Every structure is written in C-alpha cells, then in structure tokens.
mmCIF file of C-alpha atoms in Angstrom:
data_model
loop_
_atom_site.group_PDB
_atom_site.id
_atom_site.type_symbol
_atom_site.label_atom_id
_atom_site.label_comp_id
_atom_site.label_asym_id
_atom_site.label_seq_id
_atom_site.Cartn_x
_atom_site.Cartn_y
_atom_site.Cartn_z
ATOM 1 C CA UNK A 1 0.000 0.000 0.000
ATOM 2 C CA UNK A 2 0.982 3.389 -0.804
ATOM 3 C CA UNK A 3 2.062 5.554 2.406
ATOM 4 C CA UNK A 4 -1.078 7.437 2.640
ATOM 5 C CA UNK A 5 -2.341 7.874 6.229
ATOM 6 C CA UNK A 6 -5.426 10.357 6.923
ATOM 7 C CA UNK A 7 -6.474 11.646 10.116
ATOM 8 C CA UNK A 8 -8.867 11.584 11.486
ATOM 9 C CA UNK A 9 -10.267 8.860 9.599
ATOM 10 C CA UNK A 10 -13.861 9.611 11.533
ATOM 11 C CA UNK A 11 -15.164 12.795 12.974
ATOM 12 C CA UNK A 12 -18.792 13.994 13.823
ATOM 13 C CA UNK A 13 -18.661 17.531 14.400
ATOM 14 C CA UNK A 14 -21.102 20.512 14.699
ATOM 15 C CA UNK A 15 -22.684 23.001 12.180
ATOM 16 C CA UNK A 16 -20.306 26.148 12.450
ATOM 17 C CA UNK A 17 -16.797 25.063 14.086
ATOM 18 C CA UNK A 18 -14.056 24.134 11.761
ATOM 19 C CA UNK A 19 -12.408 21.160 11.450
ATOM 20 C CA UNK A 20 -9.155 20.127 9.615
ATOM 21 C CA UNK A 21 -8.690 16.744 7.802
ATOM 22 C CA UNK A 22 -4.740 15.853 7.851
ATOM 23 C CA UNK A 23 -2.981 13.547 4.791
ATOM 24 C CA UNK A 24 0.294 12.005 5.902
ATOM 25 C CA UNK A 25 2.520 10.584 2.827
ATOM 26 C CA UNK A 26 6.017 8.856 3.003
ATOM 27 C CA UNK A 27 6.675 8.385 -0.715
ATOM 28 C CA UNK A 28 7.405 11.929 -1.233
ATOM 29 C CA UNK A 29 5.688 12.530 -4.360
ATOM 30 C CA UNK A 30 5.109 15.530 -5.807
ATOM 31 C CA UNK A 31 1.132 15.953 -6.063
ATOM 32 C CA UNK A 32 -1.275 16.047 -3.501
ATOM 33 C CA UNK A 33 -5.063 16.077 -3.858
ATOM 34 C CA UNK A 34 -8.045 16.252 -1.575
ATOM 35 C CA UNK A 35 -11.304 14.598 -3.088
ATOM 36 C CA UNK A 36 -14.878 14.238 -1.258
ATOM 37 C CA UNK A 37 -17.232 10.799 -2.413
ATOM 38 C CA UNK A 38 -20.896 11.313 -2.598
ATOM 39 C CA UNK A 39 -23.762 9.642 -3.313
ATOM 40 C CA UNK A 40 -25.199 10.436 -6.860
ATOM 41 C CA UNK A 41 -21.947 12.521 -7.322
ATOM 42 C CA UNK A 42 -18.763 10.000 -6.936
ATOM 43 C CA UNK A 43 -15.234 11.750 -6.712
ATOM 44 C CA UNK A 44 -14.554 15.513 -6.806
ATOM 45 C CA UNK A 45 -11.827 17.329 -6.897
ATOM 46 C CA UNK A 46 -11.763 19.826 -3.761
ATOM 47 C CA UNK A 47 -7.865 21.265 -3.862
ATOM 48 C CA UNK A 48 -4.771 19.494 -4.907
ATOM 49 C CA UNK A 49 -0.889 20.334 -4.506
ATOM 50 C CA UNK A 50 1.765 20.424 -6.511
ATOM 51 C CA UNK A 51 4.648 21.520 -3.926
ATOM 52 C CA UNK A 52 5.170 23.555 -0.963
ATOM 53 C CA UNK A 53 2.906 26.308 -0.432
ATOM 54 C CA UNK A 54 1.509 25.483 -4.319
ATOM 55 C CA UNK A 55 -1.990 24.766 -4.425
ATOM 56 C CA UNK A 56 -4.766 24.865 -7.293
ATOM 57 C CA UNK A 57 -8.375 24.878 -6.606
ATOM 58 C CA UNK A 58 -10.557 21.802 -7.957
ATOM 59 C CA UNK A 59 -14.207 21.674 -8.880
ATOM 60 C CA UNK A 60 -16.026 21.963 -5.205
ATOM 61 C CA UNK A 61 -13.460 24.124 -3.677
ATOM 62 C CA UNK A 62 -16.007 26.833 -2.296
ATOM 63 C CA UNK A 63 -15.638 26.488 1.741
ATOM 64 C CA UNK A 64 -12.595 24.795 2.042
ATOM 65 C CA UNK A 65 -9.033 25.749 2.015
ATOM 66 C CA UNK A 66 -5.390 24.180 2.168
ATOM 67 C CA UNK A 67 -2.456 24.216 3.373
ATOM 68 C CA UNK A 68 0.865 22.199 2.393
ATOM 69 C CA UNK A 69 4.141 23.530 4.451
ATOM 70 C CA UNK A 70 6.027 20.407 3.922
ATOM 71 C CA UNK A 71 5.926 17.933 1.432
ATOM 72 C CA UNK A 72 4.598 14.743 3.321
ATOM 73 C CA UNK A 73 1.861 16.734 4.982
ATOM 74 C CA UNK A 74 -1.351 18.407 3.441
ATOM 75 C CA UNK A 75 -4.257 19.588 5.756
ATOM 76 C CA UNK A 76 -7.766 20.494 4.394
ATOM 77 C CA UNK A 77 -9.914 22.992 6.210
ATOM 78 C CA UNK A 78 -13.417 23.265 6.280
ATOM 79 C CA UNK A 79 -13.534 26.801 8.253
ATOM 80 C CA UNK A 80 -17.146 26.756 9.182
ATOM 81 C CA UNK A 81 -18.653 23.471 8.656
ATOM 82 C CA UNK A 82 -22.134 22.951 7.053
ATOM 83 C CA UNK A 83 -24.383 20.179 6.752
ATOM 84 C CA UNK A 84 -23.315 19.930 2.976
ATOM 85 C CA UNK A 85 -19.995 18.867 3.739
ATOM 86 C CA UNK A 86 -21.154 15.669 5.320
ATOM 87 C CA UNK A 87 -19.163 13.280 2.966
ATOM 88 C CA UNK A 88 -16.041 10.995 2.586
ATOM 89 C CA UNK A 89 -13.070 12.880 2.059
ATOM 90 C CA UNK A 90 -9.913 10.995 0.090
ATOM 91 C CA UNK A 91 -6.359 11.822 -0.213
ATOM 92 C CA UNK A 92 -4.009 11.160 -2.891
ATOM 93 C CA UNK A 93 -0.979 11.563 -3.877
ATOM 94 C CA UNK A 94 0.788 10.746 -7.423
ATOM 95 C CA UNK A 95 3.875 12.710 -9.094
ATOM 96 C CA UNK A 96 1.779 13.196 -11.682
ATOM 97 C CA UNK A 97 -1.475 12.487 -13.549
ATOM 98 C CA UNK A 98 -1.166 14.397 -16.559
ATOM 99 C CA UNK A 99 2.241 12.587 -16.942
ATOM 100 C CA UNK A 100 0.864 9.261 -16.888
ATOM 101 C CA UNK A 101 1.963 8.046 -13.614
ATOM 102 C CA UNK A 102 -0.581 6.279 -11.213
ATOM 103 C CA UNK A 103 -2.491 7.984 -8.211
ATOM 104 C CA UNK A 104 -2.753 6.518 -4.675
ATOM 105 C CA UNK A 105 -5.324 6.759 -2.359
ATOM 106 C CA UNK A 106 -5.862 7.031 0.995
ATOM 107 C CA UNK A 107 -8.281 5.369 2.995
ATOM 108 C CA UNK A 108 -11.019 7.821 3.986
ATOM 109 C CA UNK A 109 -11.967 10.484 6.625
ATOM 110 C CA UNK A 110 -15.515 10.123 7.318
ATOM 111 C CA UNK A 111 -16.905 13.539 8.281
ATOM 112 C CA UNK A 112 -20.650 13.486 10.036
ATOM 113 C CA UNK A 113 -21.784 17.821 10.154
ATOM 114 C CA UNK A 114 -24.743 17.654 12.793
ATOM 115 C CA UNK B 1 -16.841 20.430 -19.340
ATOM 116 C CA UNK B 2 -15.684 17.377 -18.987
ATOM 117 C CA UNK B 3 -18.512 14.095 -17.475
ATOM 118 C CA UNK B 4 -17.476 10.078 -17.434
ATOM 119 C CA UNK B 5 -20.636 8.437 -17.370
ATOM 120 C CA UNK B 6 -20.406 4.508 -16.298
ATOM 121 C CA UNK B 7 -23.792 2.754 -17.100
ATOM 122 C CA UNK B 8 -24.746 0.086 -16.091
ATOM 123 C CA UNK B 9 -24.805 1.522 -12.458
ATOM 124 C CA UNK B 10 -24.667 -2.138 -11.252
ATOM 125 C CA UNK B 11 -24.590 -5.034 -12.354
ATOM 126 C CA UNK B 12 -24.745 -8.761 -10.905
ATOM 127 C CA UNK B 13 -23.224 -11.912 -12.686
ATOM 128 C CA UNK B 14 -22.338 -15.660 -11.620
ATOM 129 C CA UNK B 15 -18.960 -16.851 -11.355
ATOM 130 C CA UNK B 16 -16.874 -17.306 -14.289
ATOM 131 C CA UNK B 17 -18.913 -15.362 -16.671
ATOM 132 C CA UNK B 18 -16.303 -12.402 -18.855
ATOM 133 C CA UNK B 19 -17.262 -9.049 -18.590
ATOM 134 C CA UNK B 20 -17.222 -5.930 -20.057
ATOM 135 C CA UNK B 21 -17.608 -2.700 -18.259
ATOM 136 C CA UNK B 22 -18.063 0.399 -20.032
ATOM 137 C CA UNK B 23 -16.635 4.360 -19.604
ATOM 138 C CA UNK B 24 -17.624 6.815 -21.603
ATOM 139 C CA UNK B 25 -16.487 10.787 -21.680
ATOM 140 C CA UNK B 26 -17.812 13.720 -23.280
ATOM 141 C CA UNK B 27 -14.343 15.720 -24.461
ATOM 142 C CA UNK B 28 -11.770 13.747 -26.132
ATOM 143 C CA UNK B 29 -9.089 16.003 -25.281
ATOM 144 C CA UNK B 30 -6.975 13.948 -22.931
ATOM 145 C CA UNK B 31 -3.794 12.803 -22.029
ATOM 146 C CA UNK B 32 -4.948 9.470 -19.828
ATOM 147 C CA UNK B 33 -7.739 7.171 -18.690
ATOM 148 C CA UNK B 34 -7.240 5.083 -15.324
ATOM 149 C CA UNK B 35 -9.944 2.358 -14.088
ATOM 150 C CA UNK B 36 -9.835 2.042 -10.796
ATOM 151 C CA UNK B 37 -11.412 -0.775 -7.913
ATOM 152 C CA UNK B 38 -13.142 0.393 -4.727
ATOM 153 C CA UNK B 39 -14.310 -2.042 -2.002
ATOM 154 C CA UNK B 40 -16.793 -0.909 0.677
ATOM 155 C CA UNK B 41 -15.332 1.002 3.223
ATOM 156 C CA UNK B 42 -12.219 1.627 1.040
ATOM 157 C CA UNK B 43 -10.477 3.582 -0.827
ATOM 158 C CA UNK B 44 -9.853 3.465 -4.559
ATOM 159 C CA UNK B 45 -7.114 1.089 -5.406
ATOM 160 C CA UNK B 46 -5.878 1.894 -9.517
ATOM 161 C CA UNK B 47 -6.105 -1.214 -12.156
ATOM 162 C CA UNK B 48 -4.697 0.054 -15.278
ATOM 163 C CA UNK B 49 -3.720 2.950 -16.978
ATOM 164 C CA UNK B 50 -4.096 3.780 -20.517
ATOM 165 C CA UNK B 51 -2.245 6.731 -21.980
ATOM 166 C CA UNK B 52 -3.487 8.441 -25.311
ATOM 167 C CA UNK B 53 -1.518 7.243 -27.179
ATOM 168 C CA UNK B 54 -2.341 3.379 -26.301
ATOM 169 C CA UNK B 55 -4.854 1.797 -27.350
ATOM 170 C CA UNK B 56 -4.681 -1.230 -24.751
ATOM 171 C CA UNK B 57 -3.618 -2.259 -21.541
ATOM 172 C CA UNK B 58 -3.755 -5.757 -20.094
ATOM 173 C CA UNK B 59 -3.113 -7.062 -16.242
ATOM 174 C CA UNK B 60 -3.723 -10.610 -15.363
ATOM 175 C CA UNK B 61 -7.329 -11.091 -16.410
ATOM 176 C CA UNK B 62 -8.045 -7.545 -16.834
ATOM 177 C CA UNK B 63 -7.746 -6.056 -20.252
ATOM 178 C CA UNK B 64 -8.486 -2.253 -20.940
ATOM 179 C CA UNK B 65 -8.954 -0.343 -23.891
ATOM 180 C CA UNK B 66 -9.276 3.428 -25.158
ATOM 181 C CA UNK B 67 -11.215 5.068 -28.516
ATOM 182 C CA UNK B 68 -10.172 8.173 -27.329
ATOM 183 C CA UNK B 69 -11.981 9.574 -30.736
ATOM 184 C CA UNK B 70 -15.072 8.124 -29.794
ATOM 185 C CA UNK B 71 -14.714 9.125 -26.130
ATOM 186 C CA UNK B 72 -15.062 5.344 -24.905
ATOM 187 C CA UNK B 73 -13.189 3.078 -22.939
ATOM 188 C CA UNK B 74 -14.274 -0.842 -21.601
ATOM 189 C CA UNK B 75 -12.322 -2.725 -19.103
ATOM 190 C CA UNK B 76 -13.000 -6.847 -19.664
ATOM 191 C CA UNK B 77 -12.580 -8.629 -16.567
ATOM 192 C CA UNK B 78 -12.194 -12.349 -18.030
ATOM 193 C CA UNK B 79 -13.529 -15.490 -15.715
ATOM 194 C CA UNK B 80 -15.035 -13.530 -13.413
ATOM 195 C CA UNK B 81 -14.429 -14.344 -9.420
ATOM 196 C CA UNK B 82 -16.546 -13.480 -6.250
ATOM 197 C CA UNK B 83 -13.418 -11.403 -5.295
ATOM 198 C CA UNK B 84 -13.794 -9.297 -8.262
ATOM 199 C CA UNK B 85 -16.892 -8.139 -6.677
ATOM 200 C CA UNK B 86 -16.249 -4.114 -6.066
ATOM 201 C CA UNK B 87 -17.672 -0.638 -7.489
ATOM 202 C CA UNK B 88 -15.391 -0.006 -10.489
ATOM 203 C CA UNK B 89 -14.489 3.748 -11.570
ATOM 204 C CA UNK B 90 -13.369 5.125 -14.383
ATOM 205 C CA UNK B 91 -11.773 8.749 -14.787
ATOM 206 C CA UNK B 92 -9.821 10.567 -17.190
ATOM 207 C CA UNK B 93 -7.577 14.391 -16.676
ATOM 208 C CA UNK B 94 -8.982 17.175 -18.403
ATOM 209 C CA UNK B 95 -6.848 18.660 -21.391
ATOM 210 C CA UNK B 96 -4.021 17.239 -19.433
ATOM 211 C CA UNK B 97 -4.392 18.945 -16.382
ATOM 212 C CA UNK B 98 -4.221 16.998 -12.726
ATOM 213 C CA UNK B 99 -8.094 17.350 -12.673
ATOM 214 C CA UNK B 100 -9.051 14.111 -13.055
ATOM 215 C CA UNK B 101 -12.870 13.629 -13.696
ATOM 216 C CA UNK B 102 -14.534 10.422 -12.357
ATOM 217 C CA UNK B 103 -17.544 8.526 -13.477
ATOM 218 C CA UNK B 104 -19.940 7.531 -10.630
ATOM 219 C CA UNK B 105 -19.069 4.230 -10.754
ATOM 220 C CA UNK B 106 -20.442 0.838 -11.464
ATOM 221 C CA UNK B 107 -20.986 -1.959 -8.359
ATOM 222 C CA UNK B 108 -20.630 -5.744 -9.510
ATOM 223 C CA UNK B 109 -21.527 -8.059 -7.964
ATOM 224 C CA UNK B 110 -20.114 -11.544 -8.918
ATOM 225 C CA UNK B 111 -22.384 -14.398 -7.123
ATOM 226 C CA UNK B 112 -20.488 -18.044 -6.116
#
C-alpha cells in the first residue's frame, strides 16, 4: 500500500466550528489532492498540490481551504462546517497524472456535520 | 466540461462469466484514462492505466482499452471471481491537467 495515512479517519462535528482533515505521505511525491465521495456525485476534486505552499483549486473548492508547508503533509480545512460537507473525504498523492503516472489513495476520513 | 458516465450503475453476474464494463467521456481532449477498484469502506485502489496514445492495456485477467476519438473506454474482466466483486471507476484528466474527472461508478456483484 501506498504511504497514505489520513487523520482523522472519523469525525462527527457541529454546524459552524471548523475542522481540519490531515494527509500524511512517506513516498514523497510531488502531487497532492483532496477529493470528497458522494452519493449520486462520486469523486470531486476539492484542492490538490503540486509543492510547498503550491496549491490549485478543484471543482467543489467553495468552503474549504489548504495548506501544504512540507511535502509529506497536506491539511484540508473546512472553516465553518455545514451540513453539505457531510461526505467521505480521500487523499491522494501521485507525481503526476497528466504525466501518466498512477495515483494513490488514501483510505477515507468520514466527516458526520450535525 | 468534462462528465465520465459509467452505465450500467450495477450489475450482478455468476462466477466465471467475462465481462465488459463500459466508460464513456464527453471531451476527447486527454492525455490518460485510469480504471480504478473500490471495495466498501475503502479507498480506490488503480487497475490500469491507458495513456493516449495506447490503445490497450492488459493485467492478469483484466484487459483495458481506449477510442479516445469516440470518447469510450471498456475494461474486460475475463472469468469472473466473487473477489472481483467491487464498485469499479473510471476517470480521465482534463486537457491534461491533474483534474481528473470520475464517473460515478459501477458496483458488480459476482455471485459463487
């Protein structure tokens, strides 16, 4: 298995605080990626990384931000949390897509918004 | 804007029949198509990956292939197991970008 570890992988929280999702990696690739897995929806693209301090937004960035200060380690944000953003939240990491190369996943934060 | 649409969204077979599983995308502008394997409670574990300029790729009894042109791509899972039994994604990049797009997904179900 890829070194992928997400924390916390389970988390019921409350309308209005913010929480931050953590992805660990120890193969020290290059990309990083945060995607959320719905129902009716599959796998979107939330933010993704492509170095230190280098982010890009993705498709259903609105509400959450990112942060990558060192290369093994990039934290998503959800600064107020909504009901909406009750989903499964992935990380992945690949040195590149667009270049062919594979992308790991990790296994899964499950986020409950009450 | 790029959409992968996977249809059937399920689909339930006995053992040992051959499959075919079908991707489909609405811009043929990319640079590479993955399939990918998702158990319940999981996350999604890559199969194959086809670049444009392939037209095939083959692992064990999985074979993959790409009509980029025709925006299509099947993945044919041969003698199908009970362990094969998994939700099966598709997704391609857009314009060669690290924005991969994903289908929904298709759950088989292969019965003993």
């Amino acid at each position: 298995d890829a070194g992928i570890t997400q924390s916390p992988r389970h988390k019921v929280t409350e309308t209005g605080t913010p929480v931050t999702l953590r992805c660990h990696q120890t193969e020290n690739h290059r990309y990083m990626y945060w995607y959320r897995q719905d129902p009716g929806h599959g796998l979107r693209l939330i933010h993704y990384s492509y170095g230190v301090k280098d982010t890009d937004k993705g498709e259903v960035s609105d509400g959450y931000s990112v942060s990558r200060s060192k290369t093994e380690d990039f934290l998503l944000t959800l600064e107020s949390a909504t009901s909406s953003q009750t989903s499964v939240y992935f990380c992945a990491i690949s040195e590149s897509v667009s270049s062919g190369n594979t992308i790991y996943f990790g296994e899964g934060s499950w986020l409950t918004v009450v | 804007k790029q959409e992968v649409t996977q249809i059937p969204a399920a689909l339930s077979v006995p053992e040992g029949e051959n499959l075919v599983l079908n991707c489909s995308f609405t811009d043929s502008a990319i640079y590479n198509l993955q399939w990918f394997r998702q158990d319940p409670g999981k996350g999604l574990t890559s199969l194959l990956l086809i670049q444009s300029s392939q037209r095939e790729q083959t692992s064990g009894r999985l074979n993959a292939s790409l009509d980029k042109s025709s925006g299509r791509s099947t993945l044919y899972i041969a003698a199908s197991q009970p362990g094969d039994s998994a939700t099966y994604l598709c997704a391609v990049d857009q314009g060669g970008s690290e924005k991969l797009v994903f289908g929904k997904g298709m759950k088989l179900t292969v019965n003993p």
